[in-house]
Amino acid sequence: QVTLKESGPVLVKPTETLTLTCTVSGFSLSNARMGVSWIRQPPGKALEWLAHIFSNDEKSYSTSLKSRLTISKDTSKSQVVLTMTNMDPVDTATYYCARTGTTYYYYYMDVWGKGTTVTVSS
Amino acid sequence: DIQMTQSPSSLSASVGDRVTITCRASQSISSYLNWYQQKPGKAPKLLIYAASSLQSGVPSRFSGSGSGTDFTLTISSLQPEDFATYYCQQSYSTPRVFGPGTKVDIK
């Protein structure tokens, strides 16, 4: 059974750096053409794609947040880490990680974690 | 970046109704389009990928169509468990932008 679980702080202060960890099970981060994406959702708002990383270490970021985001993986620990610098109250959201797979070059997020809620406040 | 729009932003429907949601991309994305369903307080669920391929385990009343810039998600006979918000997402290029969502609620 494939599962993903997000972990990290519930509360961060403005200007601090947020570090979130996605721990996966049921698949390997070294599986060909497979990766993990991060997505967030502010309260009452739409989904926002943040970043992804694949087994070949290919990475991509949201254009608007690129300067603040770093994604990395530790295959031996089955973990993907997302860091976001200079946090602001507008970054308050539920943060999800999701397995990203492919079929004939069609990418999709087929298994999601339950999400972790992060509040940015002093 | 490719921009995604959806219409309507919300709709009210009854059980048994046929429901159609439209998604439009700002440029051609071929068939690189996914649909997700999200219920309140829950993570999104993949319904359809590659514009029309039904994800395993998803009921056949859900279907997707379209290519290029215009896509539709159709629910042939709305069931009580289908009241949710639906998002499209392009997977043609990065960043993999989502649409703003369409909320389907009970009439």
Coordinates of C-alpha atoms in Angstrom, one line a residue:
Chain A
Q1 CA 0.0 0.0 0.0
V2 CA 1.4 3.4 -1.0
T3 CA 1.2 6.1 1.6
L4 CA 2.7 9.5 2.1
K5 CA 2.8 11.5 5.3
E6 CA 3.7 15.1 5.7
S7 CA 5.4 16.4 8.9
G8 CA 6.7 19.7 10.1
P9 CA 5.9 22.6 12.4
V10 CA 2.3 23.7 13.0
L11 CA 3.3 27.3 13.6
V12 CA 6.1 29.4 12.2
K13 CA 7.0 33.1 12.7
P14 CA 7.2 35.6 9.9
T15 CA 10.6 35.6 8.2
E16 CA 11.4 32.1 9.5
T17 CA 12.2 29.2 7.2
L18 CA 9.7 26.4 7.0
T19 CA 11.0 22.8 6.6
L20 CA 8.5 20.1 5.7
T21 CA 9.2 16.4 5.3
C22 CA 7.2 13.9 3.2
T23 CA 7.9 10.3 4.3
V24 CA 6.7 7.7 1.7
S25 CA 6.1 4.0 1.9
G26 CA 5.0 1.4 -0.5
F27 CA 7.2 2.7 -3.3
S28 CA 10.8 3.8 -3.7
L29 CA 12.0 7.3 -4.5
S30 CA 14.5 5.6 -6.9
N31 CA 11.7 4.1 -9.0
A32 CA 12.1 5.1 -12.6
R33 CA 9.8 8.0 -13.8
M34 CA 8.4 8.5 -10.3
G35 CA 8.6 11.4 -8.0
V36 CA 7.0 13.5 -5.3
S37 CA 5.2 16.8 -5.6
W38 CA 4.3 19.5 -3.0
I39 CA 1.0 21.3 -3.2
R40 CA -0.5 23.8 -0.8
Q41 CA -4.0 25.2 -0.2
P42 CA -4.7 28.3 1.8
P43 CA -7.9 28.2 3.9
G44 CA -10.9 28.3 1.6
K45 CA -8.8 28.7 -1.6
A46 CA -7.6 26.7 -4.5
L47 CA -4.8 24.2 -4.8
E48 CA -1.4 25.7 -5.7
W49 CA 1.4 23.5 -7.1
L50 CA 4.8 24.2 -5.5
A51 CA 7.5 21.9 -6.7
H52 CA 8.4 18.3 -7.7
I53 CA 11.4 16.1 -7.6
F54 CA 11.9 12.8 -9.6
S55 CA 14.0 9.8 -9.2
N56 CA 16.6 11.1 -11.6
D57 CA 16.8 14.2 -9.3
E58 CA 15.0 16.4 -11.8
K59 CA 13.5 19.3 -9.9
S60 CA 11.0 22.0 -10.8
Y61 CA 9.5 24.9 -8.9
S62 CA 6.5 27.3 -9.0
T63 CA 7.6 30.4 -10.9
S64 CA 6.3 32.8 -8.3
L65 CA 7.9 31.0 -5.3
K66 CA 11.1 29.7 -7.0
S67 CA 13.4 32.0 -5.1
R68 CA 12.1 30.8 -1.8
L69 CA 11.8 27.0 -2.4
T70 CA 14.2 24.1 -2.2
I71 CA 13.2 20.5 -2.7
S72 CA 15.5 17.5 -2.0
K73 CA 15.2 13.8 -1.4
D74 CA 16.9 11.2 0.7
T75 CA 16.2 7.9 -1.0
S76 CA 17.6 5.8 1.8
K77 CA 15.2 7.4 4.2
S78 CA 12.3 7.5 1.8
Q79 CA 11.9 11.2 2.4
V80 CA 11.4 14.3 0.4
V81 CA 12.1 17.7 2.0
L82 CA 10.7 21.0 1.0
T83 CA 12.1 24.2 2.5
M84 CA 10.4 27.6 2.1
T85 CA 12.3 30.7 3.3
N86 CA 11.1 34.0 4.5
M87 CA 7.6 32.8 5.6
D88 CA 4.7 35.3 5.6
P89 CA 1.2 35.1 6.9
V90 CA -0.1 34.6 3.4
D91 CA 1.8 31.3 3.4
T92 CA -0.6 30.0 5.9
A93 CA -2.0 26.8 4.3
T94 CA -2.4 23.1 4.3
Y95 CA 0.6 21.6 2.6
Y96 CA 0.3 18.3 0.8
C97 CA 2.8 15.9 -0.8
A98 CA 1.7 13.6 -3.5
R99 CA 3.3 10.7 -5.5
T100 CA 3.8 11.8 -9.0
G101 CA 3.7 9.0 -11.6
T102 CA 3.7 8.8 -15.3
T103 CA 2.0 6.8 -18.0
Y104 CA 3.4 7.3 -21.5
Y105 CA 4.8 10.7 -20.4
Y106 CA 1.4 11.8 -18.9
Y107 CA 2.2 13.0 -15.4
Y108 CA -0.3 12.9 -12.6
M109 CA -0.5 12.9 -8.8
D110 CA -2.2 9.6 -7.9
V111 CA -1.6 9.2 -4.2
W112 CA -1.7 12.1 -1.7
G113 CA -0.8 12.5 1.9
K114 CA -3.4 13.8 4.3
G115 CA -1.7 17.2 4.5
T116 CA -0.2 19.3 7.3
T117 CA -1.5 22.7 8.3
V118 CA 1.0 25.4 8.8
T119 CA 0.1 28.8 10.3
V120 CA 2.4 31.8 10.0
S121 CA 2.0 34.2 12.9
S122 CA 4.1 36.1 15.4
Chain B
D1 CA 3.4 29.8 -17.3
I2 CA 0.3 28.2 -18.7
Q3 CA -2.8 29.6 -17.1
M4 CA -5.9 27.4 -16.4
T5 CA -9.5 28.6 -16.0
Q6 CA -12.6 26.7 -15.1
S7 CA -16.3 27.3 -15.6
P8 CA -18.5 27.6 -13.8
S9 CA -16.9 28.5 -10.5
S10 CA -19.8 26.8 -8.8
L11 CA -23.0 25.0 -9.6
S12 CA -26.0 23.6 -7.9
A13 CA -27.3 20.3 -9.0
S14 CA -29.6 17.4 -7.9
V15 CA -28.9 13.8 -7.5
G16 CA -29.2 12.1 -10.9
D17 CA -28.3 15.2 -12.9
R18 CA -25.8 15.2 -15.7
V19 CA -23.0 17.7 -14.8
T20 CA -20.4 19.2 -17.0
I21 CA -17.4 21.3 -15.9
T22 CA -15.2 23.1 -18.4
C23 CA -11.4 23.7 -18.1
R24 CA -9.5 25.9 -20.5
A25 CA -5.7 26.3 -20.9
S26 CA -4.1 29.5 -22.1
Q27 CA -2.2 27.6 -24.8
S28 CA -2.4 24.1 -26.3
I29 CA -1.5 21.4 -23.9
S30 CA -2.5 18.5 -26.1
S31 CA -4.0 15.9 -23.8
Y32 CA -1.9 16.7 -20.8
L33 CA -4.8 17.4 -18.4
N34 CA -5.7 15.9 -15.1
W35 CA -8.9 16.2 -13.0
Y36 CA -9.1 15.9 -9.2
Q37 CA -11.9 15.8 -6.8
Q38 CA -11.6 17.3 -3.3
K39 CA -14.1 17.0 -0.4
P40 CA -14.0 19.4 2.5
G41 CA -11.1 18.6 4.9
K42 CA -9.7 15.9 2.7
A43 CA -6.8 15.6 0.3
P44 CA -7.6 15.7 -3.5
K45 CA -8.2 12.5 -5.3
L46 CA -7.2 11.8 -8.9
L47 CA -10.1 11.1 -11.2
I48 CA -8.8 11.4 -14.7
Y49 CA -5.4 11.8 -16.3
A50 CA -4.4 12.3 -19.9
A51 CA -7.7 14.2 -20.4
S52 CA -9.8 11.0 -20.7
S53 CA -8.2 8.1 -18.9
L54 CA -10.1 7.0 -15.9
Q55 CA -8.0 6.4 -12.8
S56 CA -8.3 2.9 -11.4
G57 CA -11.2 2.6 -8.9
V58 CA -13.0 5.7 -10.1
P59 CA -16.7 5.2 -11.0
S60 CA -17.5 5.1 -14.7
R61 CA -20.0 7.9 -14.4
F62 CA -17.0 10.2 -14.5
S63 CA -15.6 10.9 -17.9
G64 CA -13.2 13.4 -19.4
S65 CA -12.8 14.8 -22.9
G66 CA -11.0 17.4 -24.9
S67 CA -7.6 18.3 -26.3
G68 CA -5.6 21.4 -27.1
T69 CA -7.0 24.1 -25.0
D70 CA -10.6 23.0 -24.1
F71 CA -11.5 20.2 -21.8
T72 CA -14.6 18.9 -20.0
L73 CA -15.3 16.7 -17.0
T74 CA -18.7 15.1 -17.1
I75 CA -20.5 13.3 -14.3
S76 CA -23.3 11.3 -16.1
S77 CA -25.6 10.9 -13.1
L78 CA -24.6 12.9 -10.0
Q79 CA -24.5 10.8 -6.8
P80 CA -24.6 12.1 -3.2
E81 CA -20.9 11.4 -2.7
D82 CA -20.0 13.5 -5.8
F83 CA -20.7 16.9 -4.1
A84 CA -17.2 18.3 -3.9
T85 CA -14.8 20.7 -5.6
Y86 CA -13.2 19.7 -8.8
Y87 CA -9.8 20.9 -10.1
C88 CA -8.2 20.6 -13.4
Q89 CA -4.4 20.6 -13.7
Q90 CA -2.1 20.8 -16.8
S91 CA 0.8 18.4 -17.0
Y92 CA 2.2 19.6 -20.3
S93 CA 4.9 21.7 -18.8
T94 CA 6.2 23.0 -15.5
P95 CA 5.0 24.7 -13.4
R96 CA 2.1 22.2 -13.3
V97 CA -0.7 24.8 -12.7
F98 CA -4.1 24.0 -11.3
G99 CA -7.4 25.6 -12.3
P100 CA -9.3 27.6 -9.7
G101 CA -11.8 24.9 -9.0
T102 CA -15.5 24.3 -9.5
K103 CA -17.6 23.6 -6.5
V104 CA -20.6 21.3 -7.0
D105 CA -23.2 21.5 -4.3
I106 CA -26.7 20.3 -3.7
K107 CA -29.6 22.2 -5.3

